[in-house]
Short mmCIF file of the C-alpha atoms (twelve columns), coordinates in Angstrom:
data_MODEL
# 
_entry.id   MODEL 
# 
loop_
_atom_site.group_PDB 
_atom_site.id 
_atom_site.type_symbol 
_atom_site.label_atom_id 
_atom_site.label_alt_id 
_atom_site.label_comp_id 
_atom_site.label_asym_id 
_atom_site.label_seq_id 
_atom_site.Cartn_x 
_atom_site.Cartn_y 
_atom_site.Cartn_z 
_atom_site.pdbx_PDB_model_num 
ATOM 1   C CA . MET A 1   50.899 36.413 64.487 1 
ATOM 2   C CA . ALA A 2   47.591 37.604 63.108 1 
ATOM 3   C CA . VAL A 3   47.851 39.797 60.029 1 
ATOM 4   C CA . ILE A 4   45.626 42.361 58.363 1 
ATOM 5   C CA . THR A 5   43.781 40.742 55.485 1 
ATOM 6   C CA . GLU A 6   43.890 42.201 51.999 1 
ATOM 7   C CA . SER A 7   40.083 42.150 51.956 1 
ATOM 8   C CA . LEU A 8   40.069 44.851 54.611 1 
ATOM 9   C CA . LEU A 9   42.090 47.327 52.568 1 
ATOM 10  C CA . GLY A 10  40.876 46.132 49.200 1 
ATOM 11  C CA . ASP A 11  39.831 48.842 46.771 1 
ATOM 12  C CA . GLN A 12  36.050 49.034 46.943 1 
ATOM 13  C CA . SER A 13  35.649 51.569 44.171 1 
ATOM 14  C CA . SER A 14  37.609 50.167 41.251 1 
ATOM 15  C CA . SER A 15  37.963 46.884 39.412 1 
ATOM 16  C CA . PRO A 16  40.734 44.464 40.339 1 
ATOM 17  C CA . PRO A 17  43.931 44.785 38.308 1 
ATOM 18  C CA . PRO A 18  44.452 42.389 35.408 1 
ATOM 19  C CA . GLU A 19  47.129 40.461 37.271 1 
ATOM 20  C CA . ALA A 20  44.638 39.801 40.049 1 
ATOM 21  C CA . THR A 21  42.091 38.310 37.665 1 
ATOM 22  C CA . SER A 22  44.488 36.273 35.508 1 
ATOM 23  C CA . GLY A 23  44.533 32.707 36.661 1 
ATOM 24  C CA . GLN A 24  41.755 33.506 39.123 1 
ATOM 25  C CA . ASN A 25  40.059 30.156 38.641 1 
ATOM 26  C CA . ASN A 26  43.268 28.309 39.429 1 
ATOM 27  C CA . SER A 27  43.923 30.366 42.563 1 
ATOM 28  C CA . GLU A 28  40.346 29.905 43.776 1 
ATOM 29  C CA . SER A 29  40.591 26.174 43.195 1 
ATOM 30  C CA . THR A 30  43.853 26.010 45.115 1 
ATOM 31  C CA . ARG A 31  42.358 28.035 47.951 1 
ATOM 32  C CA . ARG A 32  39.363 25.696 48.152 1 
ATOM 33  C CA . ASN A 33  41.628 22.663 48.248 1 
ATOM 34  C CA . ASP A 34  43.725 24.237 51.003 1 
ATOM 35  C CA . ALA A 35  40.602 25.065 52.953 1 
ATOM 36  C CA . ASP A 36  39.120 21.576 52.834 1 
ATOM 37  C CA . PRO A 37  41.110 20.186 55.795 1 
ATOM 38  C CA . PHE A 38  39.994 23.110 57.948 1 
ATOM 39  C CA . LYS A 39  36.365 22.765 56.913 1 
ATOM 40  C CA . LYS A 40  36.352 19.190 58.157 1 
ATOM 41  C CA . VAL A 41  37.651 19.997 61.631 1 
ATOM 42  C CA . ASN A 42  35.401 20.291 64.629 1 
ATOM 43  C CA . VAL A 43  35.371 24.061 65.115 1 
ATOM 44  C CA . GLU A 44  33.000 23.713 68.037 1 
ATOM 45  C CA . GLN A 45  35.633 21.606 69.816 1 
ATOM 46  C CA . TRP A 46  38.246 24.339 69.411 1 
ATOM 47  C CA . ILE A 47  35.779 26.876 70.781 1 
ATOM 48  C CA . LEU A 48  35.207 24.633 73.792 1 
ATOM 49  C CA . GLU A 49  38.972 24.380 74.271 1 
ATOM 50  C CA . LEU A 50  39.125 28.157 74.690 1 
ATOM 51  C CA . ARG A 51  37.625 27.707 78.159 1 
ATOM 52  C CA . ASP A 52  40.587 25.657 79.384 1 
ATOM 53  C CA . ARG A 53  43.774 27.638 79.925 1 
ATOM 54  C CA . ARG A 54  45.820 24.553 79.095 1 
ATOM 55  C CA . THR A 55  44.363 24.265 75.584 1 
ATOM 56  C CA . ARG A 56  43.460 27.907 74.960 1 
ATOM 57  C CA . GLU A 57  46.626 29.027 73.208 1 
ATOM 58  C CA . ASN A 58  46.474 26.244 70.619 1 
ATOM 59  C CA . ALA A 59  42.746 26.858 70.107 1 
ATOM 60  C CA . LEU A 60  43.387 30.549 69.515 1 
ATOM 61  C CA . GLN A 61  45.986 29.741 66.877 1 
ATOM 62  C CA . CYS A 62  43.799 27.196 65.105 1 
ATOM 63  C CA . LEU A 63  40.702 29.388 65.079 1 
ATOM 64  C CA . SER A 64  42.611 32.436 63.845 1 
ATOM 65  C CA . LYS A 65  43.842 30.408 60.863 1 
ATOM 66  C CA . ILE A 66  40.341 29.503 59.706 1 
ATOM 67  C CA . ARG A 67  38.557 32.800 60.370 1 
ATOM 68  C CA . GLU A 68  38.386 33.639 56.647 1 
ATOM 69  C CA . ILE A 69  37.392 30.122 55.639 1 
ATOM 70  C CA . ARG A 70  34.526 29.364 57.995 1 
ATOM 71  C CA . GLU A 71  31.785 31.902 57.357 1 
ATOM 72  C CA . ASP A 72  29.907 30.700 60.416 1 
ATOM 73  C CA . LEU A 73  32.824 31.238 62.795 1 
ATOM 74  C CA . ALA A 74  31.763 34.703 63.981 1 
ATOM 75  C CA . PRO A 75  28.230 33.649 65.069 1 
ATOM 76  C CA . LEU A 76  29.642 30.520 66.686 1 
ATOM 77  C CA . LEU A 77  32.151 32.550 68.670 1 
ATOM 78  C CA . TRP A 78  29.655 35.199 69.719 1 
ATOM 79  C CA . HIS A 79  26.766 32.953 70.684 1 
ATOM 80  C CA . SER A 80  28.738 30.180 72.377 1 
ATOM 81  C CA . PHE A 81  28.584 30.368 76.161 1 
ATOM 82  C CA . GLY A 82  31.426 32.299 77.798 1 
ATOM 83  C CA . THR A 83  33.578 32.682 74.667 1 
ATOM 84  C CA . THR A 84  33.348 36.468 74.376 1 
ATOM 85  C CA . TYR A 85  34.270 36.805 78.044 1 
ATOM 86  C CA . THR A 86  37.194 34.385 77.625 1 
ATOM 87  C CA . LEU A 87  38.552 36.399 74.696 1 
ATOM 88  C CA . LEU A 88  38.126 39.593 76.683 1 
ATOM 89  C CA . LYS A 89  40.132 38.114 79.550 1 
ATOM 90  C CA . GLU A 90  42.942 37.386 77.090 1 
ATOM 91  C CA . ILE A 91  42.928 41.059 76.100 1 
ATOM 92  C CA . LEU A 92  42.881 42.308 79.674 1 
ATOM 93  C CA . GLU A 93  45.855 40.164 80.638 1 
ATOM 94  C CA . VAL A 94  48.038 42.137 78.228 1 
ATOM 95  C CA . TYR A 95  47.139 45.529 79.727 1 
ATOM 96  C CA . PRO A 96  49.932 45.608 82.340 1 
ATOM 97  C CA . MET A 97  52.505 44.951 79.615 1 
ATOM 98  C CA . VAL A 98  51.464 47.816 77.320 1 
ATOM 99  C CA . THR A 99  51.645 50.541 79.957 1 
ATOM 100 C CA . SER A 100 55.446 50.711 79.753 1 
ATOM 101 C CA . PRO A 101 57.938 50.104 76.944 1 
ATOM 102 C CA . HIS A 102 59.949 46.870 76.764 1 
ATOM 103 C CA . LEU A 103 57.479 44.888 78.906 1 
ATOM 104 C CA . LEU A 104 55.473 43.256 76.115 1 
ATOM 105 C CA . THR A 105 57.056 40.019 74.930 1 
ATOM 106 C CA . GLN A 106 56.692 38.654 71.414 1 
ATOM 107 C CA . GLU A 107 54.910 35.566 72.754 1 
ATOM 108 C CA . ALA A 108 52.332 37.635 74.645 1 
ATOM 109 C CA . SER A 109 51.876 39.893 71.613 1 
ATOM 110 C CA . ASN A 110 51.283 36.929 69.285 1 
ATOM 111 C CA . ARG A 111 48.706 35.464 71.628 1 
ATOM 112 C CA . ALA A 112 46.864 38.781 71.919 1 
ATOM 113 C CA . CYS A 113 47.004 39.207 68.129 1 
ATOM 114 C CA . ASN A 114 45.370 35.805 67.644 1 
ATOM 115 C CA . THR A 115 42.626 36.897 70.023 1 
ATOM 116 C CA . LEU A 116 42.186 40.169 68.155 1 
ATOM 117 C CA . SER A 117 41.957 38.300 64.862 1 
ATOM 118 C CA . LEU A 118 38.909 36.477 66.219 1 
ATOM 119 C CA . TYR A 119 37.436 39.800 67.320 1 
ATOM 120 C CA . GLN A 120 38.080 41.084 63.796 1 
ATOM 121 C CA . CYS A 121 36.108 38.110 62.483 1 
ATOM 122 C CA . VAL A 122 33.184 39.012 64.763 1 
ATOM 123 C CA . ALA A 123 33.434 42.708 63.847 1 
ATOM 124 C CA . ALA A 124 33.306 41.932 60.125 1 
ATOM 125 C CA . HIS A 125 30.245 39.653 60.201 1 
ATOM 126 C CA . PRO A 126 26.845 41.293 59.507 1 
ATOM 127 C CA . GLU A 127 25.133 39.170 62.155 1 
ATOM 128 C CA . THR A 128 27.531 40.053 64.967 1 
ATOM 129 C CA . GLU A 129 29.060 43.460 64.186 1 
ATOM 130 C CA . ASN A 130 26.344 45.527 65.890 1 
ATOM 131 C CA . LEU A 131 26.219 43.163 68.857 1 
ATOM 132 C CA . PHE A 132 29.987 43.570 69.150 1 
ATOM 133 C CA . VAL A 133 29.636 47.358 69.289 1 
ATOM 134 C CA . LYS A 134 26.659 47.348 71.657 1 
ATOM 135 C CA . ALA A 135 28.756 45.311 74.087 1 
ATOM 136 C CA . ASN A 136 31.401 48.110 73.973 1 
ATOM 137 C CA . ILE A 137 34.124 45.595 73.096 1 
ATOM 138 C CA . PRO A 138 36.019 48.087 70.860 1 
ATOM 139 C CA . MET A 139 36.715 50.272 73.879 1 
ATOM 140 C CA . TYR A 140 38.760 47.460 75.425 1 
ATOM 141 C CA . ILE A 141 40.941 47.512 72.313 1 
ATOM 142 C CA . TYR A 142 41.633 51.267 72.314 1 
ATOM 143 C CA . PRO A 143 44.500 51.071 74.839 1 
ATOM 144 C CA . PHE A 144 46.499 49.053 72.299 1 
ATOM 145 C CA . LEU A 145 46.012 51.854 69.772 1 
ATOM 146 C CA . GLY A 146 47.342 54.413 72.227 1 
ATOM 147 C CA . THR A 147 50.739 52.811 72.800 1 
ATOM 148 C CA . LYS A 148 53.783 54.900 71.878 1 
ATOM 149 C CA . SER A 149 56.397 52.161 71.572 1 
ATOM 150 C CA . LYS A 150 57.643 51.332 68.084 1 
ATOM 151 C CA . GLU A 151 59.007 47.920 69.035 1 
ATOM 152 C CA . LYS A 152 57.707 44.972 66.986 1 
ATOM 153 C CA . PRO A 153 55.507 43.358 69.672 1 
ATOM 154 C CA . TYR A 154 53.705 46.689 70.191 1 
ATOM 155 C CA . GLU A 155 53.442 47.327 66.460 1 
ATOM 156 C CA . TYR A 156 51.894 43.906 65.829 1 
ATOM 157 C CA . LEU A 157 49.387 44.566 68.590 1 
ATOM 158 C CA . ARG A 158 48.641 48.028 67.183 1 
ATOM 159 C CA . LEU A 159 48.120 46.657 63.684 1 
ATOM 160 C CA . SER A 160 45.842 43.829 64.804 1 
ATOM 161 C CA . SER A 161 43.773 46.287 66.855 1 
ATOM 162 C CA . LEU A 162 43.419 48.584 63.864 1 
ATOM 163 C CA . GLY A 163 42.208 45.563 61.898 1 
ATOM 164 C CA . VAL A 164 39.282 45.159 64.289 1 
ATOM 165 C CA . ILE A 165 38.231 48.808 63.911 1 
ATOM 166 C CA . GLY A 166 38.791 48.651 60.164 1 
ATOM 167 C CA . ALA A 167 36.445 45.670 59.922 1 
ATOM 168 C CA . LEU A 168 33.764 47.660 61.753 1 
ATOM 169 C CA . VAL A 169 33.887 50.680 59.427 1 
ATOM 170 C CA . LYS A 170 34.161 48.816 56.142 1 
ATOM 171 C CA . ASP A 171 30.395 48.751 55.524 1 
ATOM 172 C CA . ASN A 172 29.764 52.319 56.764 1 
ATOM 173 C CA . ASP A 173 27.036 51.372 59.222 1 
ATOM 174 C CA . GLU A 174 25.719 54.670 60.649 1 
ATOM 175 C CA . ASP A 175 25.250 53.319 64.180 1 
ATOM 176 C CA . ILE A 176 28.797 51.986 64.243 1 
ATOM 177 C CA . ILE A 177 30.214 55.255 62.887 1 
ATOM 178 C CA . THR A 178 28.330 57.147 65.600 1 
ATOM 179 C CA . PHE A 179 29.741 54.867 68.286 1 
ATOM 180 C CA . LEU A 180 33.300 55.262 67.035 1 
ATOM 181 C CA . LEU A 181 33.021 59.048 66.831 1 
ATOM 182 C CA . GLN A 182 31.563 59.250 70.326 1 
ATOM 183 C CA . THR A 183 34.406 57.141 71.698 1 
ATOM 184 C CA . GLN A 184 37.101 59.345 70.108 1 
ATOM 185 C CA . VAL A 185 38.448 56.802 67.645 1 
ATOM 186 C CA . PHE A 186 39.981 59.647 65.616 1 
ATOM 187 C CA . CYS A 187 42.438 60.410 68.404 1 
ATOM 188 C CA . TYR A 188 43.648 56.821 68.440 1 
ATOM 189 C CA . CYS A 189 43.970 56.691 64.651 1 
ATOM 190 C CA . ILE A 190 46.077 59.837 64.717 1 
ATOM 191 C CA . ARG A 191 48.333 58.300 67.376 1 
ATOM 192 C CA . CYS A 192 48.794 55.200 65.213 1 
ATOM 193 C CA . ILE A 193 49.658 57.378 62.222 1 
ATOM 194 C CA . GLU A 194 52.260 59.233 64.260 1 
ATOM 195 C CA . VAL A 195 54.067 56.205 65.696 1 
ATOM 196 C CA . GLY A 196 53.161 53.210 63.503 1 
ATOM 197 C CA . THR A 197 54.762 51.637 60.455 1 
ATOM 198 C CA . ILE A 198 53.480 52.413 56.991 1 
ATOM 199 C CA . LEU A 199 51.041 49.495 57.209 1 
ATOM 200 C CA . SER A 200 49.607 50.802 60.480 1 
ATOM 201 C CA . ARG A 201 49.391 54.270 58.950 1 
ATOM 202 C CA . THR A 202 47.555 52.813 55.968 1 
ATOM 203 C CA . VAL A 203 44.953 50.977 58.053 1 
ATOM 204 C CA . ALA A 204 44.481 54.006 60.346 1 
ATOM 205 C CA . THR A 205 43.986 56.229 57.289 1 
ATOM 206 C CA . PHE A 206 41.556 53.676 55.858 1 
ATOM 207 C CA . ILE A 207 39.479 54.018 59.044 1 
ATOM 208 C CA . ILE A 208 39.511 57.806 58.774 1 
ATOM 209 C CA . GLU A 209 38.522 57.597 55.102 1 
ATOM 210 C CA . ARG A 210 35.597 55.268 55.804 1 
ATOM 211 C CA . ILE A 211 34.348 57.590 58.541 1 
ATOM 212 C CA . LEU A 212 34.700 60.625 56.280 1 
ATOM 213 C CA . ILE A 213 32.575 58.922 53.620 1 
ATOM 214 C CA . SER A 214 29.602 59.227 55.975 1 
ATOM 215 C CA . ASP A 215 28.023 62.670 56.272 1 
ATOM 216 C CA . GLN A 216 28.186 62.612 60.064 1 
ATOM 217 C CA . GLY A 217 31.869 61.723 59.911 1 
ATOM 218 C CA . MET A 218 32.585 64.604 57.564 1 
ATOM 219 C CA . LYS A 219 30.639 67.037 59.787 1 
ATOM 220 C CA . TYR A 220 32.534 65.768 62.822 1 
ATOM 221 C CA . CYS A 221 35.825 66.670 61.142 1 
ATOM 222 C CA . ILE A 222 34.933 70.119 59.826 1 
ATOM 223 C CA . THR A 223 32.700 71.499 62.581 1 
ATOM 224 C CA . PHE A 224 35.572 72.655 64.796 1 
ATOM 225 C CA . ALA A 225 38.570 74.437 63.335 1 
ATOM 226 C CA . ASP A 226 41.124 72.861 65.666 1 
ATOM 227 C CA . ARG A 227 39.908 69.332 64.867 1 
ATOM 228 C CA . PHE A 228 39.961 70.048 61.143 1 
ATOM 229 C CA . TYR A 229 43.458 71.518 61.407 1 
ATOM 230 C CA . VAL A 230 44.833 68.492 63.276 1 
ATOM 231 C CA . ILE A 231 43.426 66.064 60.708 1 
ATOM 232 C CA . THR A 232 44.741 67.989 57.699 1 
ATOM 233 C CA . GLN A 233 48.170 68.390 59.268 1 
ATOM 234 C CA . VAL A 234 48.437 64.677 60.038 1 
ATOM 235 C CA . LEU A 235 47.466 63.811 56.465 1 
ATOM 236 C CA . SER A 236 49.930 66.378 55.102 1 
ATOM 237 C CA . ARG A 237 52.799 64.983 57.153 1 
ATOM 238 C CA . MET A 238 52.119 61.529 55.738 1 
ATOM 239 C CA . LEU A 239 52.259 62.992 52.253 1 
ATOM 240 C CA . ASP A 240 55.638 64.527 52.970 1 
ATOM 241 C CA . LYS A 241 57.036 61.087 53.828 1 
ATOM 242 C CA . LEU A 242 55.738 59.332 50.720 1 
ATOM 243 C CA . PRO A 243 58.671 60.150 48.380 1 
ATOM 244 C CA . GLU A 244 60.992 58.307 50.799 1 
ATOM 245 C CA . GLU A 245 58.496 55.534 51.630 1 
ATOM 246 C CA . PRO A 246 56.162 55.220 48.623 1 
ATOM 247 C CA . SER A 247 52.734 53.625 48.976 1 
ATOM 248 C CA . ILE A 248 50.128 53.920 46.246 1 
ATOM 249 C CA . ARG A 249 47.412 52.549 48.495 1 
ATOM 250 C CA . LEU A 250 48.144 55.039 51.278 1 
ATOM 251 C CA . LEU A 251 48.337 57.974 48.870 1 
ATOM 252 C CA . LYS A 252 44.984 57.070 47.340 1 
ATOM 253 C CA . LEU A 253 43.397 57.009 50.799 1 
ATOM 254 C CA . ILE A 254 44.926 60.370 51.715 1 
ATOM 255 C CA . ILE A 255 43.688 62.005 48.520 1 
ATOM 256 C CA . HIS A 256 40.172 60.680 49.134 1 
ATOM 257 C CA . CYS A 257 40.275 62.019 52.708 1 
ATOM 258 C CA . PHE A 258 41.214 65.484 51.468 1 
ATOM 259 C CA . LEU A 259 38.488 65.273 48.825 1 
ATOM 260 C CA . ARG A 260 35.821 64.445 51.396 1 
ATOM 261 C CA . LEU A 261 36.990 67.286 53.630 1 
ATOM 262 C CA . SER A 262 36.856 69.694 50.687 1 
ATOM 263 C CA . ASP A 263 33.319 68.549 49.847 1 
ATOM 264 C CA . GLY A 264 32.131 70.051 53.110 1 
ATOM 265 C CA . LEU A 265 34.045 73.326 52.777 1 
ATOM 266 C CA . THR A 266 32.787 74.744 49.505 1 
ATOM 267 C CA . ARG A 267 32.861 78.378 50.708 1 
ATOM 268 C CA . ASP A 268 35.669 78.430 53.277 1 
ATOM 269 C CA . VAL A 269 38.687 79.569 51.249 1 
ATOM 270 C CA . ASP A 270 41.228 79.410 54.072 1 
ATOM 271 C CA . SER A 271 40.210 75.922 55.121 1 
ATOM 272 C CA . LEU A 272 40.040 74.702 51.530 1 
ATOM 273 C CA . SER A 273 43.659 75.678 51.002 1 
ATOM 274 C CA . LEU A 274 44.603 73.174 53.718 1 
ATOM 275 C CA . CYS A 275 42.925 70.443 51.675 1 
ATOM 276 C CA . LEU A 276 45.448 70.881 48.888 1 
ATOM 277 C CA . PRO A 277 48.895 70.734 50.503 1 
ATOM 278 C CA . ARG A 278 51.985 71.418 48.452 1 
ATOM 279 C CA . SER A 279 52.854 67.711 48.322 1 
ATOM 280 C CA . LEU A 280 49.779 67.069 46.154 1 
ATOM 281 C CA . ARG A 281 51.426 69.240 43.498 1 
ATOM 282 C CA . ASP A 282 54.727 67.379 43.776 1 
ATOM 283 C CA . SER A 283 55.431 65.249 40.719 1 
ATOM 284 C CA . ARG A 284 57.118 62.587 42.861 1 
ATOM 285 C CA . VAL A 285 53.877 62.129 44.785 1 
ATOM 286 C CA . ILE A 286 51.357 62.514 41.961 1 
ATOM 287 C CA . ASN A 287 53.209 60.099 39.686 1 
ATOM 288 C CA . LEU A 288 52.662 57.345 42.231 1 
ATOM 289 C CA . VAL A 289 48.968 57.246 41.300 1 
ATOM 290 C CA . SER A 290 49.181 58.540 37.742 1 
ATOM 291 C CA . GLU A 291 48.148 55.096 36.434 1 
ATOM 292 C CA . ASP A 292 45.230 54.733 38.863 1 
ATOM 293 C CA . PRO A 293 42.100 56.234 37.240 1 
ATOM 294 C CA . VAL A 294 40.124 56.325 40.498 1 
ATOM 295 C CA . ALA A 295 42.881 58.119 42.416 1 
ATOM 296 C CA . MET A 296 43.375 60.619 39.587 1 
ATOM 297 C CA . SER A 297 39.618 61.223 39.508 1 
ATOM 298 C CA . TYR A 298 39.730 61.996 43.244 1 
ATOM 299 C CA . LEU A 299 42.618 64.376 42.651 1 
ATOM 300 C CA . ARG A 300 40.883 66.224 39.798 1 
ATOM 301 C CA . ARG A 301 37.741 66.643 41.899 1 
ATOM 302 C CA . LEU A 302 39.836 67.938 44.777 1 
ATOM 303 C CA . TYR A 303 41.454 70.515 42.490 1 
ATOM 304 C CA . CYS A 304 37.997 71.543 41.270 1 
ATOM 305 C CA . ASN A 305 36.670 71.994 44.819 1 
ATOM 306 C CA . VAL A 306 39.599 74.146 45.866 1 
ATOM 307 C CA . ALA A 307 39.480 76.199 42.674 1 
ATOM 308 C CA . ALA A 308 35.730 76.728 43.039 1 
ATOM 309 C CA . GLY A 309 36.105 77.928 46.609 1 
ATOM 310 C CA . ARG A 310 38.588 80.599 45.552 1 
ATOM 311 C CA . LYS A 311 36.170 82.169 43.083 1 
ATOM 312 C CA . PRO A 312 33.726 84.904 44.157 1 
ATOM 313 C CA . ASN A 313 30.699 83.473 46.010 1 
ATOM 314 C CA . GLY A 314 32.216 80.005 45.619 1 
ATOM 315 C CA . ALA A 315 30.867 79.798 42.060 1 
ATOM 316 C CA . ALA A 316 32.831 77.319 40.014 1 
ATOM 317 C CA . GLY A 317 33.210 77.620 36.301 1 
ATOM 318 C CA . LYS A 318 31.678 74.663 34.518 1 
ATOM 319 C CA . GLN A 319 34.312 72.289 33.193 1 
ATOM 320 C CA . PRO A 320 33.634 69.573 30.627 1 
ATOM 321 C CA . ASN A 321 33.967 66.032 31.993 1 
ATOM 322 C CA . GLY A 322 35.339 67.296 35.312 1 
ATOM 323 C CA . ALA A 323 38.339 68.909 33.621 1 
ATOM 324 C CA . SER A 324 40.142 71.661 35.512 1 
ATOM 325 C CA . GLY A 325 43.541 73.056 36.281 1 
ATOM 326 C CA . ALA A 326 44.254 69.585 37.621 1 
ATOM 327 C CA . GLU A 327 44.874 68.390 34.071 1 
ATOM 328 C CA . SER A 328 47.710 70.834 33.592 1 
ATOM 329 C CA . ASN A 329 49.064 69.873 36.991 1 
ATOM 330 C CA . GLY A 330 48.877 66.237 35.951 1 
ATOM 331 C CA . ARG A 331 50.908 67.008 32.836 1 
ATOM 332 C CA . VAL A 332 53.525 68.824 34.902 1 
ATOM 333 C CA . ALA A 333 53.633 65.896 37.313 1 
ATOM 334 C CA . LYS A 334 54.410 63.476 34.527 1 
ATOM 335 C CA . GLY A 335 57.076 65.735 33.103 1 
# 
């Protein structure tokens, strides 16, 4: 089964932890040695084997294993004759199975996930990502994001589909963000958050966060009150579940989402209050990220935005080094 790579959800705003850098040379050397056998294979032959139904399944598995090793795989897949159409046919064949629960088998799910992993490779490559979007391929993936079943085959398919969208938004390309907003990707992300596992919720929240980083994404979320309310309520419900199912990575994404929403609501007191749910004052939640300087910086800025909006005319008192009531809240959280 295809899996979501760590590079997709990797922290883009802070340095890697010490344990990630210790022994880095050894790990890189090992990875290069492991990759050598794959670099020597005839990738073009595997791509040709995708055309034959008898050899397609094995080719899908082999290509999905090397997608992070061969940097030229995405252009080869996209520009080779008939390959994009062949992969699309693989996706379409799963459609009848996702319309009802219990129909999708693990074998069919694994095969579709391998196909989606190749689409993720295409979506992540700077040469092919815009071509991928212009061909409207993401819209063929949306039905997998809309499934309600929580069974493993459906969850794997949901997670792999989110990986494709996550690869598209990682670089914050304005044209891609526009496409995703116009095709209602938010609705599908919210569905995944409601029914998916914590990993699906994390990737779906990552997509929302990357969209919110863009100005057009933030405006999309705050222009209409009902849309803003739905987004804040979904994020708040995830926060409420964190004490029972802790995830530092997910919490950091949620805090950043609330921060971006608050950045666009500097004078709307009622809406700003929704950007600081009670759970973000809960010590059990805050202590999850108390050792993460970037997450705590997001949280302090969020406190500042909300506090500033509650003052007359939205005028915030100047605080040295971004200090605010958040510091006292942080002390209470650690208590």
